[in-house]
PDB file of C-alpha atoms in Angstrom:
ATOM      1  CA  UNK A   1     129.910  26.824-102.675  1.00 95.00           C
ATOM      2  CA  UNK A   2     129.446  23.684-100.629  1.00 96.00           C
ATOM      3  CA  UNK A   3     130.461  23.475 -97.061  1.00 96.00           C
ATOM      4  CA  UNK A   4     130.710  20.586 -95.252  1.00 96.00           C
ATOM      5  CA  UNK A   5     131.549  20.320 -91.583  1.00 94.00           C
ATOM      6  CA  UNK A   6     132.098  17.535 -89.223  1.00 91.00           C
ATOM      7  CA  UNK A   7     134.863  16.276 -86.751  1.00 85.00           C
ATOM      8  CA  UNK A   8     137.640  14.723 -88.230  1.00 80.00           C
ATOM      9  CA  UNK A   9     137.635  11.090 -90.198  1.00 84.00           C
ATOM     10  CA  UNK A  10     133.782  12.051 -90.542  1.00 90.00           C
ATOM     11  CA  UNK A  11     134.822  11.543 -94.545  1.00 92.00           C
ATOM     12  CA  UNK A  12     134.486  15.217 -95.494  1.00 94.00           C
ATOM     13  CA  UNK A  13     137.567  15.032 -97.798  1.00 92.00           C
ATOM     14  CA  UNK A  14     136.775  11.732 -99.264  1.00 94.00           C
ATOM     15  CA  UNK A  15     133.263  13.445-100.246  1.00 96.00           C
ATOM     16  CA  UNK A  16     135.429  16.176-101.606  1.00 95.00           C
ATOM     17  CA  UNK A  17     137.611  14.027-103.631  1.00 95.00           C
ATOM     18  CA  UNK A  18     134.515  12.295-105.381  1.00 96.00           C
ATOM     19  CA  UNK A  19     132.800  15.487-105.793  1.00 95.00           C
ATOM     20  CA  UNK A  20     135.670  16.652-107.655  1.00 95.00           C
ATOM     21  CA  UNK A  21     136.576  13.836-109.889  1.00 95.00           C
ATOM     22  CA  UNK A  22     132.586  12.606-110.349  1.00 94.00           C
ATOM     23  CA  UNK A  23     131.721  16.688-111.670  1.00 92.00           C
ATOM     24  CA  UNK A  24     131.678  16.594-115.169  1.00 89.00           C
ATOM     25  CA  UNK A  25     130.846  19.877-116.136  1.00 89.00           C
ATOM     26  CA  UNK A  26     132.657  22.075-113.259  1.00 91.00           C
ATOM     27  CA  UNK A  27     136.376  22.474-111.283  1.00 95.00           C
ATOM     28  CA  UNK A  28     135.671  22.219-107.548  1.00 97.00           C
ATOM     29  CA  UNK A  29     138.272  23.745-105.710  1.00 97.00           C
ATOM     30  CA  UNK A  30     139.123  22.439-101.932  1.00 96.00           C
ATOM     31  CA  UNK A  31     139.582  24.788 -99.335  1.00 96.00           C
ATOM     32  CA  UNK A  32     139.234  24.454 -95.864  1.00 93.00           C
ATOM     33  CA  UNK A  33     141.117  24.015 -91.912  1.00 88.00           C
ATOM     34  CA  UNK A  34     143.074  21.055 -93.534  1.00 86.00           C
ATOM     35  CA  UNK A  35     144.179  23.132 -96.160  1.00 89.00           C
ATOM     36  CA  UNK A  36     145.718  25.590 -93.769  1.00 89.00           C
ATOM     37  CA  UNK A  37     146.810  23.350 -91.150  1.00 83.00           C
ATOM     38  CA  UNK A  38     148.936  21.049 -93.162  1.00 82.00           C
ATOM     39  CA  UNK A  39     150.209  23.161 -96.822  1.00 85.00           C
ATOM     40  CA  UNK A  40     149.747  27.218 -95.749  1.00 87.00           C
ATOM     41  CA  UNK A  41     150.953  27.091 -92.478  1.00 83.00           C
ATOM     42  CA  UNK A  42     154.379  25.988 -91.290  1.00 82.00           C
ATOM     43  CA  UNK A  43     154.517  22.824 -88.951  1.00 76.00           C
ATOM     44  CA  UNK A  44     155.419  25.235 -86.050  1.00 73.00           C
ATOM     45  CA  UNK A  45     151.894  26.237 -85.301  1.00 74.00           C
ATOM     46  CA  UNK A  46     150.542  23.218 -85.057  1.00 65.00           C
ATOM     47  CA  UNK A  47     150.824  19.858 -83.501  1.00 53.00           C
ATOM     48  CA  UNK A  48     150.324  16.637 -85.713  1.00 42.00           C
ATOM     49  CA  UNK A  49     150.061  13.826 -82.900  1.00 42.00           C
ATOM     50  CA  UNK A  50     146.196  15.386 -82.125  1.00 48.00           C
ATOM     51  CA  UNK A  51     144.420  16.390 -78.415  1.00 50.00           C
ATOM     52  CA  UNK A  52     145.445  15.615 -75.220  1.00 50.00           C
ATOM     53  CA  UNK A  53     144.294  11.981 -73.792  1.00 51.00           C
ATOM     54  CA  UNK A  54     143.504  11.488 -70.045  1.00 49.00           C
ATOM     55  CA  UNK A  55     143.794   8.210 -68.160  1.00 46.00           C
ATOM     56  CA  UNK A  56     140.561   8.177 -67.291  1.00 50.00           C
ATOM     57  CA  UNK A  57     137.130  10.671 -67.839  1.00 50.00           C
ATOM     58  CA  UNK A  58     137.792  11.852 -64.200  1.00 51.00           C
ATOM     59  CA  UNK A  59     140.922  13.238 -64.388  1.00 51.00           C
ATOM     60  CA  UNK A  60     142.646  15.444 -66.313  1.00 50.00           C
ATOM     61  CA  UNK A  61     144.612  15.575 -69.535  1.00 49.00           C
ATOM     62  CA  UNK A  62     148.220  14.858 -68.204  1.00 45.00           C
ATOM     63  CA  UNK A  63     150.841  18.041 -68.479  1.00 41.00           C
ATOM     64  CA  UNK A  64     152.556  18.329 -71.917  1.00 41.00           C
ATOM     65  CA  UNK A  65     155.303  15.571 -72.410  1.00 35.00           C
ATOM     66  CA  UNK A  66     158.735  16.764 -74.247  1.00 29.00           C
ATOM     67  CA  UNK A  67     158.064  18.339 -76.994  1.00 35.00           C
ATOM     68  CA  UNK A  68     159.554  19.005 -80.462  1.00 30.00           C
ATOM     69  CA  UNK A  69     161.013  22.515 -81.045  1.00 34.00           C
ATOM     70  CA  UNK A  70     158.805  22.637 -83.951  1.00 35.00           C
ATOM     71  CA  UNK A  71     155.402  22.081 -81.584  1.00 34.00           C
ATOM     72  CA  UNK A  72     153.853  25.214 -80.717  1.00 38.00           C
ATOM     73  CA  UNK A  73     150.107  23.391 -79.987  1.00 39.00           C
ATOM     74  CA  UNK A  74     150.498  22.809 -76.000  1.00 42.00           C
ATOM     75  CA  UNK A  75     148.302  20.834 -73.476  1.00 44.00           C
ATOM     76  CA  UNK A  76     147.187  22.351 -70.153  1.00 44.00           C
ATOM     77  CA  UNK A  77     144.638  20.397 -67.821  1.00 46.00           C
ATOM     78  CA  UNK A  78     141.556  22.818 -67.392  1.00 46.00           C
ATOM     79  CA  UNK A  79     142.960  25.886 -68.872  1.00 46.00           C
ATOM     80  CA  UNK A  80     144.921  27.351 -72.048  1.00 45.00           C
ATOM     81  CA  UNK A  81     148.372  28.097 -72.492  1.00 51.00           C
ATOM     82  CA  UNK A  82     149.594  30.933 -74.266  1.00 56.00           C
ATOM     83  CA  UNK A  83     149.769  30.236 -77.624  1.00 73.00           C
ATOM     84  CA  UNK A  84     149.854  32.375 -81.020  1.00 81.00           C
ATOM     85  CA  UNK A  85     148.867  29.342 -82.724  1.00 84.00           C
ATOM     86  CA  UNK A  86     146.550  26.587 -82.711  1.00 83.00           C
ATOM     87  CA  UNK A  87     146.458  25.032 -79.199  1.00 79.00           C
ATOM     88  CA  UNK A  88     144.848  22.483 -77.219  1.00 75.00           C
ATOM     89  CA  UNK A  89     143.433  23.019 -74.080  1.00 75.00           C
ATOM     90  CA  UNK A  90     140.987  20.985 -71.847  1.00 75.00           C
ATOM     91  CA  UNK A  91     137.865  21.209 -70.192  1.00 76.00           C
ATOM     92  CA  UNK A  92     135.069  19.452 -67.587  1.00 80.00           C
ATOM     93  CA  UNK A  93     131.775  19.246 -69.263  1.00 82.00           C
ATOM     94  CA  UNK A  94     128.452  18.664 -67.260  1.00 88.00           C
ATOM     95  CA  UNK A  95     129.449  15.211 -66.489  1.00 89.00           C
ATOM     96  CA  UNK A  96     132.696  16.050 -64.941  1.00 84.00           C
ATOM     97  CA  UNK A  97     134.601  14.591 -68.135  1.00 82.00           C
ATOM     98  CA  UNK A  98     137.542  16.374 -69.005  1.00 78.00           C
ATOM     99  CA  UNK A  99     137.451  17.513 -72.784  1.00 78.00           C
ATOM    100  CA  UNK A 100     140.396  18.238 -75.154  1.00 78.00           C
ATOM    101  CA  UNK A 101     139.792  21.340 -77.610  1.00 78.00           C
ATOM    102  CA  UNK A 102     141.428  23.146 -80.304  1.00 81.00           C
ATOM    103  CA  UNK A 103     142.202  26.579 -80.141  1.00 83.00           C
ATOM    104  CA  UNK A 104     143.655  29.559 -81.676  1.00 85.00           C
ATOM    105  CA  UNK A 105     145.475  32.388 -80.871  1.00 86.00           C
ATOM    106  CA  UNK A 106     145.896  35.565 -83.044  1.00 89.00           C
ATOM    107  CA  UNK A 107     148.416  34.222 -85.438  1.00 88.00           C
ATOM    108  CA  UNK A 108     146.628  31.281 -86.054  1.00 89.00           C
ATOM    109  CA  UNK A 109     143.458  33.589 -86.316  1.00 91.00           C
ATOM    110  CA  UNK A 110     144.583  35.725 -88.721  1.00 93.00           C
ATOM    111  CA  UNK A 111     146.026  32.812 -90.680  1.00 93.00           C
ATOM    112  CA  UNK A 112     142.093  31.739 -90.352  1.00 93.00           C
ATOM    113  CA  UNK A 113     140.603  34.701 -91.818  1.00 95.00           C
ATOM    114  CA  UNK A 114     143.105  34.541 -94.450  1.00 96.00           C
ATOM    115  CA  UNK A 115     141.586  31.350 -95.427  1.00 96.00           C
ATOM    116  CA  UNK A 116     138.488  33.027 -95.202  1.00 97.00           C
ATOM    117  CA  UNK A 117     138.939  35.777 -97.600  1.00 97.00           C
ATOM    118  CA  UNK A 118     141.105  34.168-100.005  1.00 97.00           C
ATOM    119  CA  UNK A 119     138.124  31.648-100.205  1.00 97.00           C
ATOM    120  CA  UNK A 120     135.741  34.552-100.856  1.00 97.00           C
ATOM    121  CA  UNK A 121     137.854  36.244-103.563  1.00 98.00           C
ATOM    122  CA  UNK A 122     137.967  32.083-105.369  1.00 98.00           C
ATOM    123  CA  UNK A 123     134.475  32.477-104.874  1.00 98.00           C
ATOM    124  CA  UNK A 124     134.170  36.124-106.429  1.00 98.00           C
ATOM    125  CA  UNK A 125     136.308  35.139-109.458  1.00 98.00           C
ATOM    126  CA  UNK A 126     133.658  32.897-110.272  1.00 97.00           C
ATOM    127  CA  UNK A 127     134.960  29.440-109.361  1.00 97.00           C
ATOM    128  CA  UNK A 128     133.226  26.597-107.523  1.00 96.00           C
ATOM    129  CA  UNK A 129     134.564  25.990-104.178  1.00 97.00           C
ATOM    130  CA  UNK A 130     134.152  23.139-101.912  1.00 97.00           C
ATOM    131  CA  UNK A 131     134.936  24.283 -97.898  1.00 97.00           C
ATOM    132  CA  UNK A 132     136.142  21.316 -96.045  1.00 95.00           C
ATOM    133  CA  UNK A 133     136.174  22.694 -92.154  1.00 93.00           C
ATOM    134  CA  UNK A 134     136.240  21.232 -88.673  1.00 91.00           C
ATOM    135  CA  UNK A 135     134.209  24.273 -86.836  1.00 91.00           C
ATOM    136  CA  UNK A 136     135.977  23.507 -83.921  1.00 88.00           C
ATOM    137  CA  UNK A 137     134.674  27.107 -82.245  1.00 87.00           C
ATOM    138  CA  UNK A 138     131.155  26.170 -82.730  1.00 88.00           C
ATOM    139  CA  UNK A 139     128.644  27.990 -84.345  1.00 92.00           C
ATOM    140  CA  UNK A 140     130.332  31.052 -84.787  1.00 92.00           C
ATOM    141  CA  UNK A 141     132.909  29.619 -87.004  1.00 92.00           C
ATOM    142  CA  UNK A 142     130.258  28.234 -89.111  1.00 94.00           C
ATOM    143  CA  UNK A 143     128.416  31.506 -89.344  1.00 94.00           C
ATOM    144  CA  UNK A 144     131.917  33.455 -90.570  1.00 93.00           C
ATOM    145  CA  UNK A 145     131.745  30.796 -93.521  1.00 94.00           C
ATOM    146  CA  UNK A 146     128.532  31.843 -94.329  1.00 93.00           C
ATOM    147  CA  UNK A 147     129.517  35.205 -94.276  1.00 93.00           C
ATOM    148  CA  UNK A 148     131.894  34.514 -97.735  1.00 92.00           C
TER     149      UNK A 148
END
């Protein structure tokens, strides 16, 4: 397997596409938080128009504008809301910047470790997969890829 990870638009998937097409002798298979976010998962859990965005660095994300039905990622300055699916929420980091991050809650997480062992039975069957991921968790999520 090959796993790359990086924040989005870091060209992960374009790699991916080349590796695919440029292999001559092996089938790369794509999986990854793309994957799942945009063709497993219905557009309900997840929100396409990205994090929250804050006037300025000192103050927080503004409160969630109207959303459509469909949306079930929320914003919340400086705390989470509720969510059983992916979610943003926001936080201050040592320089008093307020931070958007992704999160999940546990229907997006078992959706997650779905992913996670349908990629390691691909990988048991004997195919060559390529794991295109965002860790947005940090290290642990990294480490659970490992794990396949």
């Amino acid at each position: 397997a090959i796993y790359l990870n990086g924040p989005s638009g870091a060209g992960k998937t374009t790699i991916t596409k080349i590796l695919q097409e440029k292999s001559e002798d092996q089938v790369w298979l794509s999986v990854g938080i793309d994957l799942l976010i945009r063709e497993i998962l219905p557009t309900k859990c997840f929100l396409s128009a990205g994090p929250p965005t804050s006037p300025s660095p000192s103050s927080p994300p503004p409160p969630p504008s109207a959303k459509c039905e469909s949306d079930s990622l929320v914003t919340s300055p400086g705390g989470p809301v509720e969510s059983d699916d992916f979610f943003w929420d926001s936080w201050k980091d040592p320089e008093g910047v307020w931070v958007p991050r992704l999160r999940m809650g546990p229907r997006a997480a078992r959706a997650w470790e779905g992913l996670l062992a349908a990629t390691a039975a691909l990988l048991s069957s004997g195919n060559d997969v390529i794991i295109d991921d965002v860790a947005f968790l940090g290290p642990q999520m990294v480490d659970r890829w490992r794990a396949v």
